[in-house]
Amino acid sequence: MARIFWVKCPHCHKRFYAATVDFRHKGRKLWCPFCGAEFLDDEAEEITE
Amino acid sequence: MPKDLRSFLRDLTAGAPADLVTIDREIDPKFEITALQRHLEREGRSPTLLFKNVRNLRGEPSGFRLVTNVFADRRKCAVALDLPRNQWRMETSFEFARRARERVKPVVVSREEAPVKEVVKVGKEANLFDLPVVTHHEMDGHPYLVDAIIAADPDTGVYNSSHHRMLVKDHDKLGLWMSPRHLWDYFRRAEEWGEPLPIAHVLGHHPGFYLASEAICPMADDELEVIGGVLGEPLRLVPSEAFGSRLMVPAEAEIVVEAEVLPGVREPEGPFGEFTGYYGPQRWSPVAKVRAITHRRDAMYLNILVGHADTSILGGIPKEAGIYEEIRRAVPNVRAVHFPISGCCRFHAYISIDKKVDGQGVVAGMAAFPHHDELKHVVVVDSDVDAFNEADVMERIRPEEWLKEGDKR
């Protein structure tokens, strides 16, 4: 199983998680499954890893 | 009559009408179907559910019926393999293995003979939002196709059939997460050439089709022949609309979504409530463009509830007999191998042996691990313990002081 990190969406403030190898410090935008917002990991309201 | 989802439902209800529950009230595929299945699961009930009035992804009546919980009880899998429903233990696993070994080549039929071509929508007419695609769990956020994907090896042309999550991103766009196995390798090679990979998502066929899609086969094997073996008859194929004979699709399917996985394109996909019972994380995944959707006039959409008994049992039965054979090479007196639902039918194995000499238990346990890379825990018990009864197995795992007090049963 892939290592994960939790993010809090800066738009709807809900939390979800993503694969570290795919998104952390990669410059790829995450996609909030709750509101559809796109944002970089560094733009997340909160990161837990 | 060729086997299909309808013939299975007839077989299922012939012996036990209560195994099929029909729901007439209108239902939303976002969370409502999963919630009902979860409720029944908590009550220890697992009837196959037939929803007759399901909304599509625009919130309108879809016109499709939806079937789920087809695999949620091993007795149904016994019926799917033409066994009496009371032969649901090792007999079902042995029967699956026997059939999977006896490969049957598919046959090609005309469009006129193919029920899946009764309604054909190509290009802009092919709209995923017409379908009652289920959103299963809260963090999924979006609907997912979860049945089986078939594709042809871009080098050899042999077919793979396997289960992968497919996120509905738009009316003609899907996100696709592939574990690094056969389909992933097909796409990797196609992508190296800059070519898209044609795929077909088969939404509704006989349960034997999906059980066979969980068989562990070498890459060179044609899995459509395995499906024929498990069905006990040739799988009937018809050329796809978008790709012609480059991608053959099952004639008896209820619904087929034809798409191509695009080379060099990646987008976020997930999280998704996975077979483990936990969410798989958001991934940077390939994207597929929908090219055609074909279906029966009164099609039934098959949904498999991932992360629950419906998908656990589907994945477990094809593995049990394989591991049994591996163990039997080292311990000829192995009696049963069971992958319980408590381990998602992947992570735990209960093995019973008729032990003749000391050490055979350890050998049986060690022999199980190389066969299946997801296996984490193995419990080996004597053959007087029913490996299919978890309470019986767990009773044998108890502090040694208890055993010294004598058998309390």
GROMACS .gro file of C-alpha atoms in nm:
model
  458
    1MET     CA    1   0.000   0.000   0.000
    2ALA     CA    2   0.119   0.349  -0.085
    3ARG     CA    3   0.232   0.589   0.187
    4ILE     CA    4  -0.028   0.863   0.234
    5PHE     CA    5  -0.062   1.218   0.361
    6TRP     CA    6  -0.381   1.390   0.476
    7VAL     CA    7  -0.479   1.730   0.341
    8LYS     CA    8  -0.754   1.974   0.435
    9CYS     CA    9  -0.915   2.137   0.131
   10PRO     CA   10  -0.865   2.520   0.144
   11HIS     CA   11  -1.210   2.569  -0.011
   12CYS     CA   12  -1.454   2.332   0.165
   13HIS     CA   13  -1.228   2.250   0.463
   14LYS     CA   14  -1.292   1.876   0.438
   15ARG     CA   15  -1.009   1.627   0.478
   16PHE     CA   16  -0.899   1.353   0.241
   17TYR     CA   17  -0.577   1.171   0.167
   18ALA     CA   18  -0.346   1.121  -0.126
   19ALA     CA   19  -0.043   0.910  -0.218
   20THR     CA   20   0.280   1.077  -0.106
   21VAL     CA   21   0.474   0.942  -0.404
   22ASP     CA   22   0.226   1.100  -0.649
   23PHE     CA   23   0.160   1.444  -0.497
   24ARG     CA   24   0.393   1.551  -0.217
   25HIS     CA   25   0.638   1.815  -0.347
   26LYS     CA   26   0.557   1.711  -0.705
   27GLY     CA   27   0.389   2.032  -0.823
   28ARG     CA   28   0.073   1.834  -0.916
   29LYS     CA   29  -0.264   1.970  -0.817
   30LEU     CA   30  -0.478   1.765  -0.580
   31TRP     CA   31  -0.851   1.737  -0.652
   32CYS     CA   32  -1.092   1.763  -0.361
   33PRO     CA   33  -1.341   1.473  -0.383
   34PHE     CA   34  -1.598   1.676  -0.190
   35CYS     CA   35  -1.607   2.013  -0.372
   36GLY     CA   36  -1.393   1.959  -0.683
   37ALA     CA   37  -1.141   2.230  -0.594
   38GLU     CA   38  -0.790   2.187  -0.730
   39PHE     CA   39  -0.491   2.296  -0.526
   40LEU     CA   40  -0.123   2.221  -0.470
   41ASP     CA   41  -0.018   2.035  -0.157
   42ASP     CA   42   0.147   2.351  -0.019
   43GLU     CA   43  -0.183   2.539  -0.061
   44ALA     CA   44  -0.370   2.291   0.162
   45GLU     CA   45  -0.520   2.438   0.478
   46GLU     CA   46  -0.353   2.162   0.672
   47ILE     CA   47  -0.122   1.870   0.596
   48THR     CA   48  -0.071   1.567   0.819
   49GLU     CA   49   0.197   1.315   0.725
   50MET     CA   50  -2.936  -2.029  -2.404
   51PRO     CA   51  -2.592  -1.879  -2.328
   52LYS     CA   52  -2.519  -1.799  -1.966
   53ASP     CA   53  -2.566  -1.439  -1.857
   54LEU     CA   54  -2.669  -1.239  -1.554
   55ARG     CA   55  -3.036  -1.320  -1.619
   56SER     CA   56  -2.982  -1.696  -1.637
   57PHE     CA   57  -2.795  -1.673  -1.306
   58LEU     CA   58  -3.080  -1.485  -1.137
   59ARG     CA   59  -3.320  -1.755  -1.260
   60ASP     CA   60  -3.093  -2.029  -1.121
   61LEU     CA   61  -3.056  -1.841  -0.793
   62THR     CA   62  -3.427  -1.793  -0.735
   63ALA     CA   63  -3.526  -2.141  -0.853
   64GLY     CA   64  -3.403  -2.293  -0.528
   65ALA     CA   65  -3.448  -1.999  -0.295
   66PRO     CA   66  -3.678  -1.714  -0.405
   67ALA     CA   67  -3.591  -1.516  -0.092
   68ASP     CA   68  -3.234  -1.480  -0.222
   69LEU     CA   69  -3.355  -1.205  -0.455
   70VAL     CA   70  -3.518  -0.895  -0.307
   71THR     CA   71  -3.679  -0.648  -0.548
   72ILE     CA   72  -3.696  -0.279  -0.458
   73ASP     CA   73  -3.956  -0.075  -0.648
   74ARG     CA   74  -3.917   0.267  -0.486
   75GLU     CA   75  -3.700   0.526  -0.659
   76ILE     CA   76  -3.345   0.525  -0.533
   77ASP     CA   77  -3.042   0.748  -0.582
   78PRO     CA   78  -2.716   0.568  -0.668
   79LYS     CA   79  -2.525   0.818  -0.455
   80PHE     CA   80  -2.478   0.646  -0.118
   81GLU     CA   81  -2.835   0.506  -0.088
   82ILE     CA   82  -2.759   0.166  -0.239
   83THR     CA   83  -2.441   0.125  -0.036
   84ALA     CA   84  -2.624   0.230   0.281
   85LEU     CA   85  -2.889  -0.037   0.229
   86GLN     CA   86  -2.630  -0.306   0.160
   87ARG     CA   87  -2.433  -0.205   0.469
   88HIS     CA   88  -2.749  -0.214   0.680
   89LEU     CA   89  -2.831  -0.566   0.560
   90GLU     CA   90  -2.470  -0.677   0.613
   91ARG     CA   91  -2.484  -0.561   0.976
   92GLU     CA   92  -2.798  -0.772   1.019
   93GLY     CA   93  -2.615  -1.073   0.875
   94ARG     CA   94  -2.829  -1.074   0.561
   95SER     CA   95  -2.699  -1.080   0.207
   96PRO     CA   96  -2.984  -1.118  -0.043
   97THR     CA   97  -2.917  -1.019  -0.401
   98LEU     CA   98  -3.085  -0.682  -0.452
   99LEU     CA   99  -3.266  -0.579  -0.769
  100PHE     CA  100  -3.348  -0.208  -0.785
  101LYS     CA  101  -3.612  -0.143  -1.050
  102ASN     CA  102  -3.620   0.236  -1.034
  103VAL     CA  103  -3.275   0.392  -1.009
  104ARG     CA  104  -3.179   0.747  -1.100
  105ASN     CA  105  -2.900   0.824  -1.346
  106LEU     CA  106  -2.618   1.071  -1.283
  107ARG     CA  107  -2.843   1.364  -1.380
  108GLY     CA  108  -3.089   1.268  -1.107
  109GLU     CA  109  -3.350   1.146  -1.358
  110PRO     CA  110  -3.507   0.797  -1.381
  111SER     CA  111  -3.238   0.601  -1.564
  112GLY     CA  112  -3.455   0.331  -1.720
  113PHE     CA  113  -3.192   0.077  -1.610
  114ARG     CA  114  -3.240  -0.177  -1.337
  115LEU     CA  115  -2.952  -0.225  -1.093
  116VAL     CA  116  -2.839  -0.555  -0.939
  117THR     CA  117  -2.598  -0.588  -0.649
  118ASN     CA  118  -2.491  -0.831  -0.373
  119VAL     CA  119  -2.446  -1.104  -0.636
  120PHE     CA  120  -2.129  -1.232  -0.465
  121ALA     CA  121  -2.214  -1.147  -0.104
  122ASP     CA  122  -2.266  -1.511   0.002
  123ARG     CA  123  -2.058  -1.813  -0.099
  124ARG     CA  124  -2.378  -2.008  -0.163
  125LYS     CA  125  -2.450  -1.782  -0.460
  126CYS     CA  126  -2.104  -1.854  -0.600
  127ALA     CA  127  -2.179  -2.227  -0.564
  128VAL     CA  128  -2.495  -2.173  -0.771
  129ALA     CA  129  -2.293  -1.976  -1.027
  130LEU     CA  130  -2.069  -2.282  -1.065
  131ASP     CA  131  -2.371  -2.513  -1.105
  132LEU     CA  132  -2.324  -2.671  -0.762
  133PRO     CA  133  -2.593  -2.731  -0.500
  134ARG     CA  134  -2.593  -2.433  -0.266
  135ASN     CA  135  -2.495  -2.650   0.031
  136GLN     CA  136  -2.158  -2.721  -0.136
  137TRP     CA  137  -2.028  -2.370  -0.062
  138ARG     CA  138  -1.714  -2.462   0.130
  139MET     CA  139  -1.407  -2.618  -0.034
  140GLU     CA  140  -1.624  -2.781  -0.303
  141THR     CA  141  -1.687  -2.438  -0.457
  142SER     CA  142  -1.316  -2.352  -0.459
  143PHE     CA  143  -1.224  -2.690  -0.610
  144GLU     CA  144  -1.492  -2.655  -0.876
  145PHE     CA  145  -1.367  -2.310  -0.967
  146ALA     CA  146  -1.010  -2.439  -0.998
  147ARG     CA  147  -1.118  -2.736  -1.210
  148ARG     CA  148  -1.310  -2.514  -1.448
  149ALA     CA  149  -1.035  -2.251  -1.465
  150ARG     CA  150  -0.792  -2.523  -1.577
  151GLU     CA  151  -1.023  -2.648  -1.853
  152ARG     CA  152  -0.991  -2.355  -2.090
  153VAL     CA  153  -1.266  -2.301  -2.349
  154LYS     CA  154  -1.196  -2.080  -2.651
  155PRO     CA  155  -1.445  -1.798  -2.718
  156VAL     CA  156  -1.662  -1.787  -3.028
  157VAL     CA  157  -1.754  -1.487  -3.242
  158VAL     CA  158  -2.120  -1.411  -3.313
  159SER     CA  159  -2.287  -1.153  -3.537
  160ARG     CA  160  -2.418  -0.819  -3.412
  161GLU     CA  161  -2.772  -0.946  -3.466
  162GLU     CA  162  -2.708  -1.233  -3.224
  163ALA     CA  163  -2.559  -1.006  -2.958
  164PRO     CA  164  -2.806  -0.870  -2.699
  165VAL     CA  165  -2.550  -0.609  -2.592
  166LYS     CA  166  -2.593  -0.441  -2.934
  167GLU     CA  167  -2.967  -0.376  -2.891
  168VAL     CA  168  -2.887  -0.014  -2.809
  169VAL     CA  169  -2.572   0.142  -2.958
  170LYS     CA  170  -2.447   0.489  -2.871
  171VAL     CA  171  -2.125   0.609  -3.032
  172GLY     CA  172  -1.923   0.929  -2.999
  173LYS     CA  173  -2.113   1.221  -2.846
  174GLU     CA  174  -2.421   1.003  -2.793
  175ALA     CA  175  -2.227   0.783  -2.550
  176ASN     CA  176  -2.291   0.953  -2.218
  177LEU     CA  177  -2.188   0.806  -1.882
  178PHE     CA  178  -2.440   1.033  -1.708
  179ASP     CA  179  -2.719   0.816  -1.857
  180LEU     CA  180  -2.609   0.529  -1.632
  181PRO     CA  181  -2.695   0.465  -1.264
  182VAL     CA  182  -2.329   0.460  -1.160
  183VAL     CA  183  -2.298   0.415  -0.784
  184THR     CA  184  -2.111   0.646  -0.549
  185HIS     CA  185  -2.015   0.398  -0.279
  186HIS     CA  186  -1.851   0.579   0.011
  187GLU     CA  187  -1.825   0.934   0.143
  188MET     CA  188  -1.463   1.007   0.056
  189ASP     CA  189  -1.502   0.861  -0.295
  190GLY     CA  190  -1.693   1.179  -0.366
  191HIS     CA  191  -1.787   1.063  -0.714
  192PRO     CA  192  -1.937   0.760  -0.891
  193TYR     CA  193  -1.716   0.466  -0.984
  194LEU     CA  194  -1.748   0.180  -1.232
  195VAL     CA  195  -1.629  -0.131  -1.047
  196ASP     CA  196  -1.702  -0.437  -1.263
  197ALA     CA  197  -1.444  -0.597  -1.496
  198ILE     CA  198  -1.228  -0.440  -1.766
  199ILE     CA  199  -1.119  -0.642  -2.068
  200ALA     CA  200  -0.833  -0.546  -2.299
  201ALA     CA  201  -0.611  -0.712  -2.557
  202ASP     CA  202  -0.234  -0.736  -2.510
  203PRO     CA  203  -0.090  -0.481  -2.759
  204ASP     CA  204   0.185  -0.729  -2.858
  205THR     CA  205   0.023  -1.071  -2.853
  206GLY     CA  206  -0.350  -0.997  -2.873
  207VAL     CA  207  -0.435  -1.227  -2.580
  208TYR     CA  208  -0.698  -1.087  -2.349
  209ASN     CA  209  -0.688  -0.983  -1.987
  210SER     CA  210  -0.999  -0.945  -1.773
  211SER     CA  211  -0.956  -0.783  -1.434
  212HIS     CA  212  -1.112  -0.555  -1.176
  213HIS     CA  213  -1.007  -0.191  -1.151
  214ARG     CA  214  -1.170   0.118  -1.012
  215MET     CA  215  -1.286   0.371  -1.275
  216LEU     CA  216  -1.388   0.719  -1.167
  217VAL     CA  217  -1.658   0.897  -1.369
  218LYS     CA  218  -1.492   1.238  -1.419
  219ASP     CA  219  -1.725   1.367  -1.690
  220HIS     CA  220  -1.989   1.242  -1.932
  221ASP     CA  221  -1.716   1.092  -2.155
  222LYS     CA  222  -1.413   1.079  -1.929
  223LEU     CA  223  -1.293   0.822  -1.677
  224GLY     CA  224  -1.001   0.808  -1.435
  225LEU     CA  225  -0.847   0.463  -1.405
  226TRP     CA  226  -0.623   0.331  -1.130
  227MET     CA  227  -0.435   0.012  -1.226
  228SER     CA  228  -0.230  -0.200  -0.989
  229PRO     CA  229   0.099  -0.297  -1.156
  230ARG     CA  230  -0.029  -0.621  -1.305
  231HIS     CA  231  -0.138  -0.732  -1.653
  232LEU     CA  232  -0.361  -0.443  -1.764
  233TRP     CA  233  -0.107  -0.195  -1.628
  234ASP     CA  234   0.161  -0.367  -1.835
  235TYR     CA  235  -0.057  -0.357  -2.149
  236PHE     CA  236  -0.099   0.018  -2.103
  237ARG     CA  237   0.269   0.071  -2.021
  238ARG     CA  238   0.370  -0.085  -2.353
  239ALA     CA  239   0.100   0.095  -2.555
  240GLU     CA  240   0.203   0.423  -2.396
  241GLU     CA  241   0.569   0.366  -2.488
  242TRP     CA  242   0.458   0.360  -2.851
  243GLY     CA  243   0.243   0.668  -2.800
  244GLU     CA  244  -0.072   0.464  -2.862
  245PRO     CA  245  -0.400   0.461  -2.666
  246LEU     CA  246  -0.510   0.129  -2.516
  247PRO     CA  247  -0.865   0.019  -2.609
  248ILE     CA  248  -1.058  -0.120  -2.312
  249ALA     CA  249  -1.414  -0.229  -2.240
  250HIS     CA  250  -1.581  -0.212  -1.901
  251VAL     CA  251  -1.828  -0.501  -1.879
  252LEU     CA  252  -2.120  -0.396  -1.659
  253GLY     CA  253  -2.331  -0.705  -1.603
  254HIS     CA  254  -2.264  -1.063  -1.704
  255HIS     CA  255  -2.290  -1.406  -1.541
  256PRO     CA  256  -2.104  -1.415  -1.205
  257GLY     CA  257  -1.871  -1.681  -1.352
  258PHE     CA  258  -1.736  -1.407  -1.580
  259TYR     CA  259  -1.627  -1.200  -1.279
  260LEU     CA  260  -1.501  -1.494  -1.071
  261ALA     CA  261  -1.279  -1.594  -1.365
  262SER     CA  262  -1.153  -1.237  -1.386
  263GLU     CA  263  -1.001  -1.293  -1.039
  264ALA     CA  264  -0.808  -1.605  -1.148
  265ILE     CA  265  -0.431  -1.577  -1.113
  266CYS     CA  266  -0.292  -1.655  -1.459
  267PRO     CA  267   0.040  -1.610  -1.638
  268MET     CA  268   0.056  -1.305  -1.866
  269ALA     CA  269   0.059  -1.524  -2.179
  270ASP     CA  270  -0.273  -1.691  -2.096
  271ASP     CA  271  -0.588  -1.570  -2.266
  272GLU     CA  272  -0.829  -1.494  -1.984
  273LEU     CA  273  -1.133  -1.504  -2.212
  274GLU     CA  274  -1.057  -1.878  -2.236
  275VAL     CA  275  -1.047  -1.894  -1.857
  276ILE     CA  276  -1.386  -1.724  -1.847
  277GLY     CA  277  -1.516  -1.985  -2.094
  278GLY     CA  278  -1.381  -2.260  -1.871
  279VAL     CA  279  -1.545  -2.119  -1.560
  280LEU     CA  280  -1.875  -2.064  -1.743
  281GLY     CA  281  -1.852  -2.416  -1.883
  282GLU     CA  282  -1.925  -2.287  -2.233
  283PRO     CA  283  -1.755  -2.061  -2.489
  284LEU     CA  284  -1.777  -1.690  -2.415
  285ARG     CA  285  -1.962  -1.533  -2.708
  286LEU     CA  286  -1.788  -1.226  -2.847
  287VAL     CA  287  -1.879  -0.952  -3.090
  288PRO     CA  288  -1.661  -0.671  -3.233
  289SER     CA  289  -1.669  -0.346  -3.039
  290GLU     CA  290  -1.823  -0.036  -3.197
  291ALA     CA  291  -1.522   0.191  -3.156
  292PHE     CA  292  -1.237  -0.051  -3.225
  293GLY     CA  293  -1.392  -0.328  -3.436
  294SER     CA  294  -1.220  -0.665  -3.407
  295ARG     CA  295  -0.921  -0.501  -3.231
  296LEU     CA  296  -1.133  -0.525  -2.917
  297MET     CA  297  -1.396  -0.796  -2.892
  298VAL     CA  298  -1.664  -0.756  -2.627
  299PRO     CA  299  -1.899  -1.009  -2.461
  300ALA     CA  300  -2.222  -1.047  -2.658
  301GLU     CA  301  -2.423  -1.145  -2.348
  302ALA     CA  302  -2.317  -0.843  -2.140
  303GLU     CA  303  -2.586  -0.614  -2.010
  304ILE     CA  304  -2.387  -0.293  -2.069
  305VAL     CA  305  -2.043  -0.233  -2.223
  306VAL     CA  306  -1.855   0.096  -2.197
  307GLU     CA  307  -1.588   0.117  -2.468
  308ALA     CA  308  -1.302   0.357  -2.400
  309GLU     CA  309  -0.937   0.415  -2.473
  310VAL     CA  310  -0.675   0.491  -2.210
  311LEU     CA  311  -0.485   0.795  -2.334
  312PRO     CA  312  -0.104   0.789  -2.352
  313GLY     CA  313   0.086   1.056  -2.161
  314VAL     CA  314  -0.218   1.184  -1.970
  315ARG     CA  315  -0.244   1.175  -1.591
  316GLU     CA  316  -0.493   1.341  -1.358
  317PRO     CA  317  -0.592   1.308  -0.991
  318GLU     CA  318  -0.821   1.011  -0.918
  319GLY     CA  319  -0.952   0.886  -0.585
  320PRO     CA  320  -0.967   0.838  -0.290
  321PHE     CA  321  -1.178   0.526  -0.325
  322GLY     CA  322  -1.314   0.285  -0.063
  323GLU     CA  323  -1.106  -0.017  -0.153
  324PHE     CA  324  -1.132  -0.393  -0.103
  325THR     CA  325  -0.939  -0.361   0.223
  326GLY     CA  326  -1.228  -0.175   0.386
  327TYR     CA  327  -1.012   0.138   0.392
  328TYR     CA  328  -0.982   0.416   0.139
  329GLY     CA  329  -0.713   0.385  -0.123
  330PRO     CA  330  -0.549   0.729  -0.156
  331GLN     CA  331  -0.586   0.979  -0.436
  332ARG     CA  332  -0.347   0.880  -0.717
  333TRP     CA  333  -0.200   1.045  -1.024
  334SER     CA  334  -0.376   0.815  -1.266
  335PRO     CA  335  -0.429   0.754  -1.638
  336VAL     CA  336  -0.740   0.890  -1.806
  337ALA     CA  337  -0.974   0.708  -2.045
  338LYS     CA  338  -1.195   0.869  -2.311
  339VAL     CA  339  -1.533   0.700  -2.369
  340ARG     CA  340  -1.591   0.609  -2.735
  341ALA     CA  341  -1.912   0.406  -2.723
  342ILE     CA  342  -2.173   0.261  -2.487
  343THR     CA  343  -2.382  -0.037  -2.591
  344HIS     CA  344  -2.645  -0.217  -2.389
  345ARG     CA  345  -2.952  -0.436  -2.388
  346ARG     CA  346  -3.285  -0.261  -2.431
  347ASP     CA  347  -3.389  -0.347  -2.071
  348ALA     CA  348  -3.037  -0.366  -1.930
  349MET     CA  349  -2.944  -0.446  -1.571
  350TYR     CA  350  -2.646  -0.255  -1.431
  351LEU     CA  351  -2.435  -0.482  -1.208
  352ASN     CA  352  -2.266  -0.312  -0.914
  353ILE     CA  353  -2.015  -0.484  -0.686
  354LEU     CA  354  -1.985  -0.328  -0.340
  355VAL     CA  355  -1.612  -0.293  -0.290
  356GLY     CA  356  -1.478  -0.327   0.064
  357HIS     CA  357  -1.757  -0.557   0.179
  358ALA     CA  358  -1.857  -0.925   0.143
  359ASP     CA  359  -1.966  -0.868  -0.217
  360THR     CA  360  -1.612  -0.807  -0.336
  361SER     CA  361  -1.427  -1.005  -0.066
  362ILE     CA  362  -1.587  -1.337  -0.159
  363LEU     CA  363  -1.548  -1.264  -0.529
  364GLY     CA  364  -1.173  -1.231  -0.476
  365GLY     CA  365  -1.132  -1.512  -0.226
  366ILE     CA  366  -1.278  -1.818  -0.395
  367PRO     CA  367  -1.042  -1.810  -0.696
  368LYS     CA  368  -0.741  -1.802  -0.463
  369GLU     CA  369  -0.831  -2.079  -0.219
  370ALA     CA  370  -0.787  -2.379  -0.448
  371GLY     CA  371  -0.461  -2.237  -0.587
  372ILE     CA  372  -0.310  -2.213  -0.242
  373TYR     CA  373  -0.450  -2.555  -0.154
  374GLU     CA  374  -0.256  -2.707  -0.447
  375GLU     CA  375   0.063  -2.527  -0.343
  376ILE     CA  376   0.034  -2.657   0.013
  377ARG     CA  377  -0.053  -3.009  -0.104
  378ARG     CA  378   0.287  -3.038  -0.274
  379ALA     CA  379   0.452  -3.001   0.067
  380VAL     CA  380   0.178  -3.139   0.293
  381PRO     CA  381  -0.028  -3.402   0.106
  382ASN     CA  382  -0.276  -3.432   0.392
  383VAL     CA  383  -0.405  -3.071   0.370
  384ARG     CA  384  -0.784  -3.073   0.392
  385ALA     CA  385  -0.909  -2.716   0.339
  386VAL     CA  386  -0.797  -2.359   0.281
  387HIS     CA  387  -1.029  -2.072   0.361
  388PHE     CA  388  -0.981  -1.699   0.311
  389PRO     CA  389  -1.228  -1.549   0.563
  390ILE     CA  390  -1.419  -1.225   0.517
  391SER     CA  391  -1.251  -1.089   0.832
  392GLY     CA  392  -0.933  -1.067   0.623
  393CYS     CA  393  -1.116  -0.935   0.315
  394CYS     CA  394  -1.070  -1.288   0.171
  395ARG     CA  395  -0.710  -1.186   0.091
  396PHE     CA  396  -0.508  -1.125   0.404
  397HIS     CA  397  -0.587  -1.423   0.631
  398ALA     CA  398  -0.585  -1.794   0.548
  399TYR     CA  399  -0.722  -2.072   0.767
  400ILE     CA  400  -0.571  -2.406   0.671
  401SER     CA  401  -0.678  -2.741   0.810
  402ILE     CA  402  -0.450  -3.044   0.786
  403ASP     CA  403  -0.473  -3.406   0.893
  404LYS     CA  404  -0.138  -3.385   1.072
  405LYS     CA  405   0.069  -3.705   1.058
  406VAL     CA  406   0.405  -3.584   1.190
  407ASP     CA  407   0.529  -3.287   1.389
  408GLY     CA  408   0.628  -2.989   1.177
  409GLN     CA  409   0.365  -3.029   0.908
  410GLY     CA  410   0.170  -2.733   1.043
  411VAL     CA  411   0.467  -2.502   1.002
  412VAL     CA  412   0.536  -2.635   0.652
  413ALA     CA  413   0.173  -2.585   0.548
  414GLY     CA  414   0.178  -2.230   0.679
  415MET     CA  415   0.504  -2.141   0.507
  416ALA     CA  416   0.394  -2.298   0.179
  417ALA     CA  417   0.092  -2.067   0.160
  418PHE     CA  418   0.278  -1.736   0.152
  419PRO     CA  419   0.458  -1.740  -0.186
  420HIS     CA  420   0.136  -1.806  -0.377
  421HIS     CA  421  -0.039  -1.483  -0.287
  422ASP     CA  422   0.144  -1.156  -0.224
  423GLU     CA  423  -0.134  -1.003  -0.013
  424LEU     CA  424  -0.140  -1.283   0.247
  425LYS     CA  425  -0.045  -1.158   0.597
  426HIS     CA  426  -0.164  -1.418   0.851
  427VAL     CA  427  -0.198  -1.794   0.833
  428VAL     CA  428  -0.360  -2.016   1.096
  429VAL     CA  429  -0.312  -2.392   1.063
  430VAL     CA  430  -0.555  -2.615   1.251
  431ASP     CA  431  -0.624  -2.986   1.279
  432SER     CA  432  -0.876  -3.135   1.039
  433ASP     CA  433  -1.141  -3.172   1.310
  434VAL     CA  434  -1.172  -2.793   1.300
  435ASP     CA  435  -1.390  -2.643   1.028
  436ALA     CA  436  -1.163  -2.393   0.849
  437PHE     CA  437  -1.480  -2.223   0.721
  438ASN     CA  438  -1.606  -2.158   1.074
  439GLU     CA  439  -1.410  -1.864   1.211
  440ALA     CA  440  -1.531  -1.914   1.566
  441ASP     CA  441  -1.402  -2.271   1.561
  442VAL     CA  442  -1.064  -2.159   1.427
  443MET     CA  443  -1.031  -1.875   1.677
  444GLU     CA  444  -1.115  -2.107   1.962
  445ARG     CA  445  -0.793  -2.294   1.886
  446ILE     CA  446  -0.591  -1.976   1.924
  447ARG     CA  447  -0.600  -1.933   2.298
  448PRO     CA  448  -0.351  -1.911   2.580
  449GLU     CA  449  -0.169  -2.235   2.641
  450GLU     CA  450  -0.290  -2.237   3.003
  451TRP     CA  451  -0.645  -2.286   2.874
  452LEU     CA  452  -0.538  -2.587   2.673
  453LYS     CA  453  -0.374  -2.737   2.982
  454GLU     CA  454  -0.710  -2.717   3.158
  455GLY     CA  455  -0.850  -2.953   2.900
  456ASP     CA  456  -1.090  -2.919   2.613
  457LYS     CA  457  -1.398  -2.730   2.736
  458ARG     CA  458  -1.618  -2.823   2.441
   0.00000   0.00000   0.00000
